[in-house]
Amino acid sequence: MSAEKCVGDAAIDGIAEGREPTERERRHLDSCDSCRVRLESARRDAGLLAELAASACPRVSSAADPAGADADAAEEIPGYRLLGEIHRGAQGAVMRAVQTATQRAVAVKVLHRGALATARQRQRFERETELLATLRHPNVVTVFDAGRTRSGGFFLAMELLEGSTLDSMLESERARGAFPPARRAALREALERFAALASGVAAIHRRGIIHRDLKPQNIIVDRTGAPHVIDFGVARPEQGDGGAGGGAGDGAGGSAGDSRLLATLEGEFVGTLAYAAPEQVAGDPALVDIRVDVYALGAILHRMLTGRAPIELTGSIAAVVDAIRSAEPAPPSRWNPAIDGELDRVVLQALAKDPAERYESAGALERDVRRHLAGDPVDAMRGGRLYLLRKALARHRAAVIVASLFFVMLLGFGITMAMLYAKANAANLARQDSLTAVLGILQSEDLHRRIDEETATRLLSRIEESLRGNLMEQPADAWAHFRELGLRQLRRGDHTSALRQFETALRMVHSADPGNRRAIADLHHQTGRALWFLRRYDEALREYEASLALERELHGEPSEAVAAGLTHLGATLRELGRLDEAEAAQRRALEMRRRLHGPDDPRYGASLNNLGVLLRERGRHEEAISLFEQALRIARASDAGVEGIGAALHNLGLAQARLGRRDDAVRSLEEAIAIKRRELEDDHPSVVSSQNELARLRGDASTPTEPGAAPPAPTAPARTPPP
């Protein structure tokens, strides 16, 4: 290994694209194994992308005109004094500058001429830079300003970060022999850095922006070791516009990957292949939501832990795309024996081929990594009692052996609820006063609003362990507690755990009180709800039909119990594609609730909302909007919160988008997110669903922003169940 300074990322980039190396660069490359590996990788990727651009999108130029770039970089920018070039990438030149009004040192990116060739591209650039300018997060580069140069080009002024790309840092560690991280301290440092990175990405998602091009080259690690997300892809071109792909900040230092962004392909795929999710190479922009960034984070974490991409991408471009879509990623422990099975599961869940099997959001992935660091159970491993017991023993050891005392404080009320259980005296849990305390914990809305997600998850896990360890032989006393636990987990979005509780409660009632038809009908209904959320619609339909048959025997028609059953039955038939039957069920429920409760009751409003969802999916958007607006009026009057106002706004926004009313749709979805976040965690499926739709709307090339534009592609139905 040469003692000379390694060849910089920008130089590697240029040589890979065909520039002749200087004599010093040639000498160094001859003597430095690490730099040769980097150059070979850069050339291989450049070749793949050239083949891809030629075969899939010959109309699109893969690089901007160099002469135009030089002119752009040199032109004067009002309010800034340019001091010199930091980096030049496929999208523009990044300059060191001083903002004259504040004398603040900044990085200014001057986009290549032609990067924003159409009115739609310019509108997106302006829209997303406005959003980014309001975002302040320690792990996201701060955007200060954006505008036009004196000659009409576009620029972006950002925080000036001193450091190197994550890509460069990992390669440097490899060259020093300090990679992959095998020592416990090094592994912990890598995971903490990644958790901070995921936190930054989650903050971007909360602004309704999908990054689409996350990769180590687009992450700057500053001198303190903190990561910063850069290059937001705000200059992403439209299909057939002829511009290059790109982002908001190539970043100081650059990398071999900066010029290897994919040109816009058929279906508007933007991203670097090694970090591209399967749906990004599928050619359908309607499939892309914030979970493509979750996949990219999983690929980044895999590389941080192993030094390798999760999938080997070699051969023709067809072979590469096929591998992305079908090859299973290798668990990190294959390359780094310091990694345990739990961390393997976290990484592999982030890299799941099916977006529905990934973490719902970057925040959920971040939380699981932090749980792993803290020694707590991770969501990727939930469901195994032995696993949960092992984690509890590892975390509490002596305390678990002797006894376990759990206190929960009702903040603001000064009431302490406690549940005491001990291994030597498990029978105490069966006492009625203890059961009453458990029910109080589960039913306290104020408690669950005030405690954080991690505390709530640990609380519910502890309660389940206690119930299953001590009450399984007392079904007459315990079934109601499992039901309440399931309802709480269902509300928090833990649908798998909720299903487990409802099925347990149903078995207990059948065993201890088979004549309790009210309880059996209710538990069939709750089991159907959990199955519906898990997309197991055939099974959900059977549960709803069983519940509805019992409710008709118990209550007759009209009754609210039957109306609620018809509502859920209709939603399930809709998911199964049986739309005529679904509409008939929803209309019967609507009419029943009007007769029972009147036209201003929130339950009638909920049925309006549910029928509107069905009509929207049948393409009857004007009718759907009318129903959503009626439902929203009723929900606002009754202050119906997430299940009323939030659901109506979400569905109204989707219908408005389908009719090309983009600004109205954005306002509806933004308000829906704000309403939901008052009661739900940021990564709750309902919040994530609205964030996904907003991100699609802001970034979808087919969103009408010009006369004659096509409406956006259909998206999946909102994951909001009928009330």
XYZ file of C-alpha atoms in Angstrom:
723
model
C 0.000 0.000 0.000
C 1.435 3.380 -1.007
C 1.970 6.062 1.624
C 0.754 8.693 -0.842
C -2.621 10.313 -0.351
C -5.299 8.207 -2.054
C -6.917 9.362 -5.274
C -10.001 11.438 -4.499
C -13.535 10.351 -5.280
C -14.046 12.969 -7.981
C -10.829 11.867 -9.711
C -11.861 8.193 -9.553
C -15.195 9.260 -11.012
C -13.541 11.069 -13.922
C -11.111 8.244 -14.727
C -13.982 5.728 -14.699
C -15.770 7.863 -17.283
C -12.764 7.935 -19.606
C -10.451 10.749 -18.479
C -6.761 9.906 -18.723
C -5.177 9.703 -15.249
C -2.349 12.049 -14.393
C 1.123 10.619 -13.870
C 0.733 10.839 -10.078
C -2.681 9.161 -10.233
C -1.297 6.394 -12.452
C 1.621 5.744 -10.082
C -0.672 5.653 -7.087
C -3.188 3.345 -8.743
C -0.368 0.953 -9.594
C 0.636 0.738 -5.938
C -2.672 1.076 -4.026
C -4.965 -1.956 -3.912
C -7.824 0.009 -2.339
C -7.884 2.675 -5.049
C -7.685 0.045 -7.786
C -10.709 -1.727 -6.310
C -12.591 1.579 -6.195
C -11.727 2.335 -9.809
C -12.751 -1.133 -10.990
C -16.060 -0.791 -9.173
C -16.630 2.655 -10.681
C -15.889 1.401 -14.195
C -18.153 -1.611 -13.744
C -21.055 0.528 -12.556
C -20.486 3.110 -15.288
C -20.573 0.361 -17.901
C -23.793 -1.082 -16.524
C -25.468 2.285 -16.477
C -24.302 3.131 -19.985
C -25.831 -0.136 -21.205
C -29.011 0.600 -19.273
C -29.307 4.115 -20.668
C -28.720 2.879 -24.212
C -31.138 -0.042 -24.049
C -33.941 1.315 -21.899
C -34.054 5.026 -22.569
C -32.079 6.103 -25.624
C -33.849 9.452 -25.695
C -32.322 10.600 -22.411
C -28.849 12.059 -22.173
C -26.805 10.519 -19.356
C -24.790 13.650 -18.645
C -25.218 17.363 -18.968
C -23.240 19.377 -21.464
C -19.779 20.095 -19.957
C -19.502 23.481 -21.562
C -22.854 24.470 -20.161
C -21.807 23.240 -16.746
C -18.670 25.373 -16.815
C -20.703 28.392 -17.735
C -23.241 27.678 -14.990
C -20.570 27.242 -12.333
C -18.903 30.521 -13.172
C -22.007 32.698 -13.318
C -22.843 35.190 -10.622
C -25.423 34.295 -7.985
C -27.216 37.211 -6.331
C -26.375 37.462 -2.641
C -23.425 35.042 -2.694
C -19.678 35.329 -3.245
C -18.278 32.165 -4.835
C -14.881 31.058 -3.498
C -14.132 27.929 -5.503
C -15.398 24.588 -6.664
C -15.766 21.720 -4.193
C -17.108 19.054 -6.488
C -18.630 18.535 -9.912
C -21.235 15.816 -10.451
C -23.827 14.734 -12.965
C -26.301 17.360 -11.824
C -24.138 20.390 -11.270
C -21.161 21.998 -9.613
C -20.967 22.471 -5.840
C -19.173 25.679 -4.895
C -17.812 26.978 -1.611
C -19.378 30.399 -1.063
C -20.198 33.133 1.427
C -23.709 34.493 1.842
C -23.045 38.226 1.731
C -25.945 39.283 3.973
C -24.916 37.025 6.866
C -21.243 36.315 6.034
C -22.140 32.656 6.550
C -20.019 30.039 4.790
C -22.263 27.877 2.625
C -22.171 25.304 -0.143
C -23.923 26.461 -3.303
C -24.978 23.941 -5.913
C -25.399 25.349 -9.412
C -27.496 22.983 -11.491
C -26.378 22.208 -15.025
C -28.240 23.977 -17.753
C -31.092 21.814 -18.893
C -31.449 20.071 -15.529
C -34.860 21.726 -15.069
C -35.953 21.863 -18.665
C -39.734 21.758 -18.201
C -42.211 23.817 -16.229
C -43.153 20.745 -14.212
C -39.545 20.125 -13.179
C -39.154 23.737 -12.118
C -42.374 23.593 -10.104
C -41.185 20.470 -8.300
C -37.794 22.054 -7.615
C -39.428 25.135 -6.099
C -41.980 23.102 -4.148
C -39.482 20.683 -2.619
C -36.853 23.288 -1.805
C -39.517 25.257 0.069
C -40.283 22.143 2.111
C -36.629 21.340 2.719
C -35.913 24.908 3.801
C -38.318 24.412 6.731
C -36.645 21.170 7.820
C -34.155 21.350 10.667
C -32.675 18.033 11.703
C -29.147 17.287 12.927
C -28.751 14.496 10.361
C -30.098 16.277 7.283
C -28.141 18.954 5.458
C -29.807 22.315 6.067
C -31.107 24.106 2.969
C -30.940 27.880 3.360
C -31.997 29.273 0.022
C -32.802 28.458 -3.593
C -33.370 30.537 -6.657
C -32.154 31.708 -10.042
C -28.719 32.805 -11.151
C -28.398 36.054 -13.097
C -28.478 34.136 -16.366
C -31.626 32.216 -15.413
C -30.093 28.990 -14.104
C -30.970 27.382 -10.780
C -28.995 27.202 -7.556
C -29.394 25.779 -4.077
C -27.587 27.168 -1.001
C -26.928 24.667 1.779
C -25.059 24.121 5.005
C -21.332 23.691 4.354
C -20.328 20.318 5.789
C -16.697 19.528 6.493
C -16.084 15.810 6.280
C -16.214 12.950 3.803
C -18.860 10.785 2.243
C -19.861 7.622 4.064
C -18.597 5.760 1.003
C -15.132 7.303 1.367
C -15.104 6.685 5.107
C -15.932 2.989 4.670
C -13.261 2.578 1.994
C -10.719 4.337 4.206
C -11.540 1.993 7.097
C -11.187 -0.966 4.776
C -7.755 0.264 3.649
C -6.666 0.530 7.310
C -7.849 -3.015 8.002
C -10.474 -1.712 10.437
C -13.440 -3.040 8.492
C -15.903 -4.664 8.790
C -16.619 -3.722 12.422
C -16.001 -6.862 14.486
C -15.223 -5.436 17.909
C -18.234 -4.653 20.056
C -17.373 -0.947 20.345
C -16.908 -0.564 16.583
C -20.148 -2.406 15.850
C -22.028 -0.241 18.322
C -20.572 2.928 16.797
C -21.687 1.831 13.325
C -25.213 1.059 14.533
C -25.521 4.355 16.395
C -24.378 6.221 13.276
C -26.928 4.326 11.209
C -29.747 5.037 13.689
C -28.977 8.756 13.411
C -29.048 8.457 9.618
C -32.436 6.697 9.693
C -33.748 9.441 11.983
C -32.788 12.027 9.364
C -34.513 10.086 6.590
C -37.651 9.779 8.739
C -37.654 13.571 9.137
C -37.512 13.964 5.341
C -40.451 11.579 4.963
C -42.487 13.619 7.434
C -42.193 16.513 4.974
C -43.790 14.301 2.330
C -40.567 13.822 0.361
C -39.151 10.522 -0.890
C -35.372 10.719 -1.325
C -35.237 7.946 -3.963
C -31.436 7.927 -4.209
C -30.091 7.096 -0.763
C -26.583 5.621 -0.936
C -23.283 6.056 0.933
C -22.145 8.640 -1.630
C -25.105 10.847 -0.661
C -24.298 10.814 3.052
C -21.679 13.141 4.518
C -20.014 12.105 7.786
C -18.783 15.244 9.507
C -15.678 15.587 11.665
C -17.608 14.545 14.782
C -18.751 11.324 13.093
C -22.362 12.438 12.619
C -24.036 11.488 9.306
C -25.944 13.994 7.171
C -28.312 13.151 4.318
C -27.671 15.192 1.168
C -28.733 15.139 -2.486
C -32.506 15.015 -2.183
C -33.250 14.376 -5.842
C -35.241 17.600 -6.222
C -34.020 17.951 -9.802
C -35.338 14.529 -10.788
C -36.369 14.744 -14.442
C -39.664 13.828 -16.036
C -40.121 10.841 -18.311
C -38.963 11.810 -21.755
C -37.863 15.313 -20.758
C -34.297 14.642 -21.719
C -32.617 15.830 -18.529
C -30.267 13.929 -16.289
C -31.273 12.505 -12.928
C -30.063 14.172 -9.794
C -30.366 15.924 -6.510
C -29.965 18.904 -4.316
C -26.420 18.482 -3.172
C -23.643 16.320 -4.561
C -21.786 17.069 -1.395
C -18.285 18.056 -0.487
C -15.769 15.472 -1.408
C -18.018 13.745 -3.936
C -17.602 10.086 -4.798
C -17.264 7.622 -7.577
C -21.019 7.136 -7.508
C -22.061 10.765 -7.926
C -21.957 10.642 -11.712
C -23.504 7.209 -11.851
C -27.042 8.267 -11.057
C -29.396 6.558 -13.398
C -30.762 8.705 -16.149
C -34.535 8.823 -16.118
C -35.729 5.498 -17.464
C -39.085 4.259 -18.603
C -41.218 4.443 -15.473
C -39.035 7.257 -14.044
C -36.631 5.072 -12.082
C -34.122 7.216 -10.231
C -31.442 5.641 -8.062
C -28.165 3.763 -7.964
C -28.526 0.066 -8.672
C -26.842 -1.343 -5.572
C -29.345 0.509 -3.358
C -32.425 0.336 -5.612
C -35.546 -1.411 -4.327
C -37.211 -4.020 -6.558
C -40.188 -1.756 -7.208
C -37.860 0.992 -8.479
C -36.676 -1.199 -11.345
C -40.219 -2.426 -12.068
C -40.962 0.586 -14.282
C -44.158 1.694 -12.500
C -43.924 4.963 -10.529
C -47.178 4.158 -8.707
C -45.310 1.416 -6.817
C -42.782 3.841 -5.338
C -43.378 5.150 -1.830
C -41.226 5.880 1.220
C -40.422 2.188 1.583
C -37.943 2.450 -1.318
C -35.904 4.574 1.087
C -36.321 1.904 3.786
C -34.856 -0.641 1.343
C -31.954 1.686 0.532
C -31.293 2.157 4.254
C -31.218 -1.621 4.639
C -28.649 -1.883 1.840
C -26.578 0.894 3.427
C -26.703 -0.841 6.823
C -25.647 -4.115 5.186
C -22.613 -2.398 3.682
C -21.755 -0.613 6.941
C -21.758 -3.969 8.733
C -20.040 -6.103 6.088
C -18.395 -3.912 3.458
C -20.514 -5.639 0.815
C -23.715 -5.002 -1.074
C -26.561 -7.321 -0.017
C -26.883 -8.701 -3.569
C -24.084 -9.337 -6.047
C -24.822 -7.356 -9.216
C -22.844 -8.697 -12.156
C -23.435 -9.537 -15.796
C -25.768 -7.867 -18.278
C -28.214 -5.192 -17.222
C -31.054 -7.684 -17.620
C -29.268 -9.994 -15.174
C -28.709 -7.108 -12.751
C -32.364 -6.055 -12.802
C -33.451 -9.673 -12.385
C -31.144 -10.038 -9.370
C -32.558 -6.899 -7.756
C -36.084 -8.219 -8.190
C -35.572 -11.873 -7.251
C -32.201 -12.673 -5.599
C -32.425 -13.026 -1.832
C -29.919 -10.870 0.082
C -27.231 -12.592 2.100
C -27.534 -12.173 5.887
C -24.797 -9.855 7.182
C -23.522 -12.541 9.562
C -22.267 -14.504 6.549
C -19.559 -11.865 6.109
C -19.222 -10.593 9.680
C -19.400 -13.255 12.430
C -19.759 -10.542 15.092
C -23.352 -10.019 13.933
C -26.035 -12.035 15.714
C -29.259 -13.495 14.363
C -31.335 -10.634 15.724
C -29.406 -8.007 13.770
C -29.575 -10.253 10.698
C -33.360 -10.185 10.956
C -33.446 -6.395 11.259
C -31.358 -5.942 8.107
C -33.252 -8.577 6.129
C -36.635 -7.114 7.056
C -35.509 -3.739 5.713
C -34.399 -5.520 2.509
C -37.599 -7.520 1.964
C -38.549 -7.792 -1.716
C -42.213 -7.114 -0.957
C -42.651 -3.567 0.408
C -45.476 -4.824 2.643
C -42.973 -7.051 4.463
C -40.476 -4.240 5.117
C -40.524 -1.814 7.980
C -43.364 0.638 7.407
C -41.038 3.610 7.709
C -37.498 4.773 8.354
C -38.587 5.623 11.896
C -39.641 2.021 12.544
C -36.270 0.765 11.291
C -34.448 3.311 13.448
C -36.414 2.240 16.500
C -35.585 -1.447 15.987
C -31.872 -0.644 15.678
C -32.040 1.371 18.903
C -33.917 -1.481 20.606
C -31.154 -3.847 19.541
C -28.561 -1.479 20.981
C -30.511 -1.283 24.249
C -30.935 -5.059 24.471
C -34.713 -4.838 24.088
C -36.858 -7.125 21.895
C -36.933 -5.974 18.270
C -40.041 -5.992 16.097
C -38.275 -8.098 13.469
C -38.129 -10.980 15.971
C -41.466 -10.612 17.742
C -43.744 -13.571 18.310
C -41.441 -16.081 19.984
C -41.972 -16.504 23.726
C -38.538 -18.057 24.205
C -36.944 -15.101 22.432
C -38.821 -12.594 24.608
C -37.957 -14.517 27.764
C -34.295 -14.671 26.739
C -34.246 -10.886 26.188
C -35.921 -10.287 29.546
C -33.436 -12.516 31.364
C -30.491 -10.870 29.621
C -31.756 -7.419 30.476
C -32.839 -7.953 34.088
C -31.012 -11.136 35.230
C -30.961 -10.999 39.044
C -34.167 -9.003 39.254
C -35.994 -11.554 37.126
C -34.630 -14.457 39.182
C -35.821 -12.964 42.489
C -38.925 -10.993 41.486
C -40.118 -8.379 39.027
C -41.836 -5.169 39.959
C -43.462 -3.062 37.267
C -44.751 0.455 37.919
C -46.539 2.682 35.443
C -47.145 6.339 36.287
C -50.253 8.152 35.091
C -48.511 11.429 34.193
C -50.414 14.542 35.137
C -52.697 12.693 37.560
C -50.231 11.357 40.091
C -51.898 7.931 40.092
C -49.596 4.926 40.239
C -50.769 1.590 38.919
C -48.574 -1.343 39.746
C -48.530 -5.016 38.949
C -46.374 -7.197 41.153
C -45.484 -10.654 40.023
C -42.899 -13.129 41.241
C -41.697 -16.406 39.886
C -42.154 -18.128 43.238
C -45.739 -16.933 43.639
C -47.289 -16.710 40.181
C -50.772 -17.369 41.558
C -50.942 -13.779 42.822
C -51.542 -12.602 39.265
C -54.863 -14.402 39.192
C -56.320 -12.338 42.007
C -59.123 -10.044 40.945
C -57.452 -6.851 42.163
C -54.417 -7.565 39.974
C -56.675 -8.279 37.007
C -58.487 -5.002 37.590
C -55.147 -3.164 37.614
C -54.182 -4.777 34.302
C -57.488 -3.726 32.740
C -56.939 -0.209 34.024
C -53.539 -0.047 32.348
C -54.888 -1.371 29.058
C -57.954 0.875 28.984
C -56.284 4.133 30.051
C -56.254 6.353 26.958
C -54.461 9.114 28.849
C -51.648 6.781 29.860
C -51.069 5.554 26.320
C -51.077 9.087 24.932
C -48.442 10.198 27.408
C -45.905 7.379 27.349
C -43.487 7.021 24.465
C -43.612 4.219 21.898
C -40.744 2.225 23.389
C -42.208 2.321 26.894
C -45.648 1.362 25.580
C -44.243 -1.557 23.608
C -42.335 -2.867 26.621
C -45.403 -2.402 28.815
C -47.654 -4.402 26.473
C -45.015 -7.110 26.035
C -44.655 -7.407 29.818
C -48.419 -7.661 30.252
C -48.675 -10.378 27.602
C -45.839 -12.372 29.179
C -47.549 -12.128 32.557
C -50.978 -13.101 31.255
C -49.675 -16.051 29.260
C -47.464 -17.191 32.088
C -50.137 -17.128 34.745
C -53.688 -17.038 33.358
C -53.819 -19.557 30.517
C -55.462 -22.080 32.837
C -58.127 -19.590 33.991
C -60.010 -18.724 30.788
C -63.121 -17.460 32.556
C -61.082 -14.676 34.173
C -58.540 -14.014 31.457
C -60.272 -13.782 28.057
C -61.367 -10.161 28.545
C -57.794 -9.169 29.358
C -56.474 -10.732 26.171
C -59.211 -8.898 24.250
C -58.255 -5.544 25.782
C -54.580 -6.212 25.113
C -55.410 -7.009 21.485
C -57.423 -3.810 21.084
C -54.533 -1.766 22.471
C -52.026 -3.464 20.155
C -54.376 -3.043 17.192
C -54.607 0.674 17.880
C -50.823 0.954 18.037
C -50.480 -0.835 14.690
C -49.103 -4.146 16.020
C -51.577 -6.257 14.051
C -49.785 -9.598 14.378
C -49.744 -9.386 18.177
C -53.370 -8.217 18.220
C -54.429 -11.238 16.168
C -52.658 -13.513 18.644
C -54.601 -12.007 21.571
C -58.005 -12.167 19.854
C -57.507 -15.802 18.832
C -56.462 -16.671 22.395
C -59.491 -14.875 23.847
C -61.850 -16.617 21.398
C -60.498 -20.051 22.346
C -60.907 -19.196 26.029
C -64.535 -18.110 25.647
C -65.400 -21.240 23.668
C -63.776 -23.293 26.433
C -65.090 -21.512 29.525
C -68.384 -19.938 28.415
C -69.588 -21.327 25.067
C -73.033 -19.804 25.572
C -71.649 -16.260 25.666
C -72.664 -15.455 22.091
C -72.124 -11.713 22.530
C -68.472 -12.232 23.424
C -67.998 -14.788 20.646
C -69.557 -12.466 18.046
C -67.364 -9.586 19.187
C -64.175 -11.665 19.138
C -64.896 -12.981 15.635
C -65.289 -9.339 14.614
C -62.030 -8.231 16.270
C -60.169 -11.194 14.770
C -61.472 -10.143 11.361
C -60.147 -6.611 11.904
C -56.643 -7.871 12.676
C -56.691 -10.206 9.661
C -57.897 -7.340 7.454
C -54.927 -5.223 8.466
C -52.632 -8.151 7.708
C -54.193 -8.404 4.208
C -55.476 -11.908 4.907
C -58.819 -10.994 3.383
C -60.277 -14.478 2.781
C -59.795 -15.320 6.453
C -61.105 -11.905 7.527
C -64.246 -12.462 5.437
C -64.977 -15.744 7.246
C -64.582 -14.066 10.641
C -66.854 -11.151 9.701
C -69.509 -13.510 8.314
C -69.442 -15.560 11.526
C -69.749 -12.400 13.616
C -72.548 -10.956 11.478
C -74.601 -14.157 11.654
C -74.443 -14.085 15.469
C -75.218 -10.348 15.639
C -78.336 -10.858 13.493
C -79.502 -13.609 15.859
C -78.832 -11.438 18.904
C -80.043 -8.027 17.731
C -82.014 -8.362 14.504
C -82.250 -5.501 11.984
C -81.872 -2.599 12.072
C -79.207 -2.530 14.777
C -75.837 -0.833 15.164
C -74.082 -4.163 15.667
C -75.361 -5.426 12.313
C -74.562 -2.104 10.608
C -70.982 -2.256 11.895
C -70.683 -5.842 10.708
C -71.963 -4.929 7.228
C -69.477 -2.059 7.061
C -66.501 -4.304 7.740
C -67.889 -7.036 5.510
C -68.176 -4.514 2.668
C -64.602 -3.305 3.146
C -63.344 -6.890 2.959
C -65.400 -7.706 -0.148
C -63.920 -4.572 -1.715
C -60.389 -5.831 -1.094
C -61.335 -9.179 -2.654
C -62.555 -7.427 -5.810
C -66.227 -8.308 -5.238
C -67.272 -4.706 -5.769
C -71.003 -5.122 -6.446
C -71.447 -7.120 -3.234
C -69.278 -4.623 -1.375
C -71.352 -1.651 -2.533
C -74.599 -3.391 -1.582
C -73.278 -4.082 1.935
C -72.050 -0.506 2.417
C -75.340 1.006 1.216
C -77.326 -1.236 3.582
C -75.099 -0.152 6.476
C -75.457 3.520 5.483
C -79.246 3.364 5.348
C -79.420 1.414 8.618
C -77.309 4.022 10.424
C -79.357 6.898 8.993
C -82.532 5.304 10.341
C -80.984 4.460 13.708
C -78.954 7.584 14.463
C -79.878 10.378 12.044
C -77.805 12.222 9.402
C -75.530 14.080 11.837
C -74.264 11.111 13.829
C -70.545 10.212 13.511
C -71.474 6.598 12.759
C -73.503 7.743 9.749
C -70.511 9.873 8.723
C -68.261 6.822 8.967
C -70.543 4.917 6.588
C -70.472 7.846 4.151
C -66.684 7.668 4.246
C -66.619 3.903 3.663
C -69.010 4.069 0.717
C -66.937 6.927 -0.700
C -63.789 4.771 -0.644
C -65.579 2.114 -2.669
C -66.940 4.614 -5.216
C -63.496 6.193 -5.582
C -62.012 2.816 -6.370
C -64.751 2.264 -8.953
C -63.740 5.517 -10.675
C -66.781 7.515 -9.520
C -64.660 10.306 -8.081
C -67.194 13.153 -8.056
C -69.680 11.014 -6.097
C -66.910 9.949 -3.740
C -65.808 13.537 -3.072
C -69.378 14.521 -2.215
C -69.589 11.683 0.327
C -66.167 12.482 1.826
C -67.104 16.152 2.230
C -70.326 15.176 4.037
C -68.385 12.766 6.242
C -65.791 15.444 7.014
C -68.467 17.954 8.024
C -70.013 15.448 10.444
C -66.607 14.425 11.824
C -65.549 18.040 12.454
C -68.829 18.808 14.211
C -68.326 15.861 16.557
C -64.533 16.290 16.899
C -64.084 12.697 15.720
C -60.266 12.781 15.580
C -58.214 10.234 13.663
C -60.980 7.785 12.826
C -63.326 10.514 11.630
C -61.569 13.695 10.520
C -58.247 12.048 9.670
C -59.808 9.248 7.602
C -62.162 11.587 5.725
C -59.357 14.026 4.879
C -57.083 11.211 3.688
C -59.726 9.748 1.407
C -60.838 13.164 0.184
C -57.247 13.980 -0.769
C -56.909 10.793 -2.812
C -60.127 11.490 -4.722
C -59.116 15.115 -5.354
C -55.788 13.938 -6.748
C -57.518 11.571 -9.176
C -59.518 14.498 -10.549
C -56.385 16.617 -11.003
C -57.127 18.963 -8.081
C -53.547 18.740 -6.857
C -53.428 21.755 -4.536
C -56.666 20.693 -2.815
C -55.307 17.158 -2.453
C -52.055 18.369 -0.871
C -53.971 20.496 1.644
C -56.267 17.589 2.556
C -53.406 15.138 3.059
C -51.296 17.620 5.037
C -54.205 18.228 7.406
C -54.867 14.474 7.644
C -51.260 13.891 8.709
C -51.425 16.694 11.281
C -54.648 15.273 12.761
C -53.284 11.727 12.906
C -49.993 12.755 14.505
C -51.873 14.287 17.448
C -52.935 10.792 18.527
C -50.622 8.330 16.766
C -46.894 7.707 16.536
C -45.095 8.959 13.422
C -44.593 5.433 12.082
C -48.122 4.206 12.786
C -49.455 2.597 9.571
C -52.233 5.186 9.293
C -49.761 8.085 9.469
C -47.365 6.358 7.076
C -50.202 5.740 4.606
C -51.010 9.462 4.418
C -47.322 10.392 4.224
C -46.874 7.950 1.358
C -49.786 9.418 -0.582
C -48.507 12.953 -0.009
C -45.010 11.971 -1.108
C -46.377 10.316 -4.245
C -48.408 13.405 -5.014
C -45.471 15.763 -4.580
C -43.043 13.625 -6.535
C -45.215 11.813 -9.080
C -44.350 12.938 -12.597
C -47.894 12.244 -13.692
C -49.456 14.575 -11.129
C -51.288 17.267 -13.119
C -49.485 20.566 -12.737
C -49.900 21.699 -16.334
C -52.944 21.827 -18.607
C -53.559 18.513 -20.298
C -51.410 16.463 -17.910
C -52.530 12.933 -17.160
C -53.939 12.172 -13.706
C -51.660 10.352 -11.275
C -51.488 6.590 -11.415
C -53.855 4.742 -9.089
C -52.435 3.903 -5.711
C -53.294 1.210 -3.237
C -56.330 1.827 -1.030
C -55.647 3.573 2.252
C -54.933 1.158 5.073
C -57.726 2.635 7.147
C -60.318 0.123 8.340
C -63.987 0.943 8.631
C -64.932 2.057 12.139
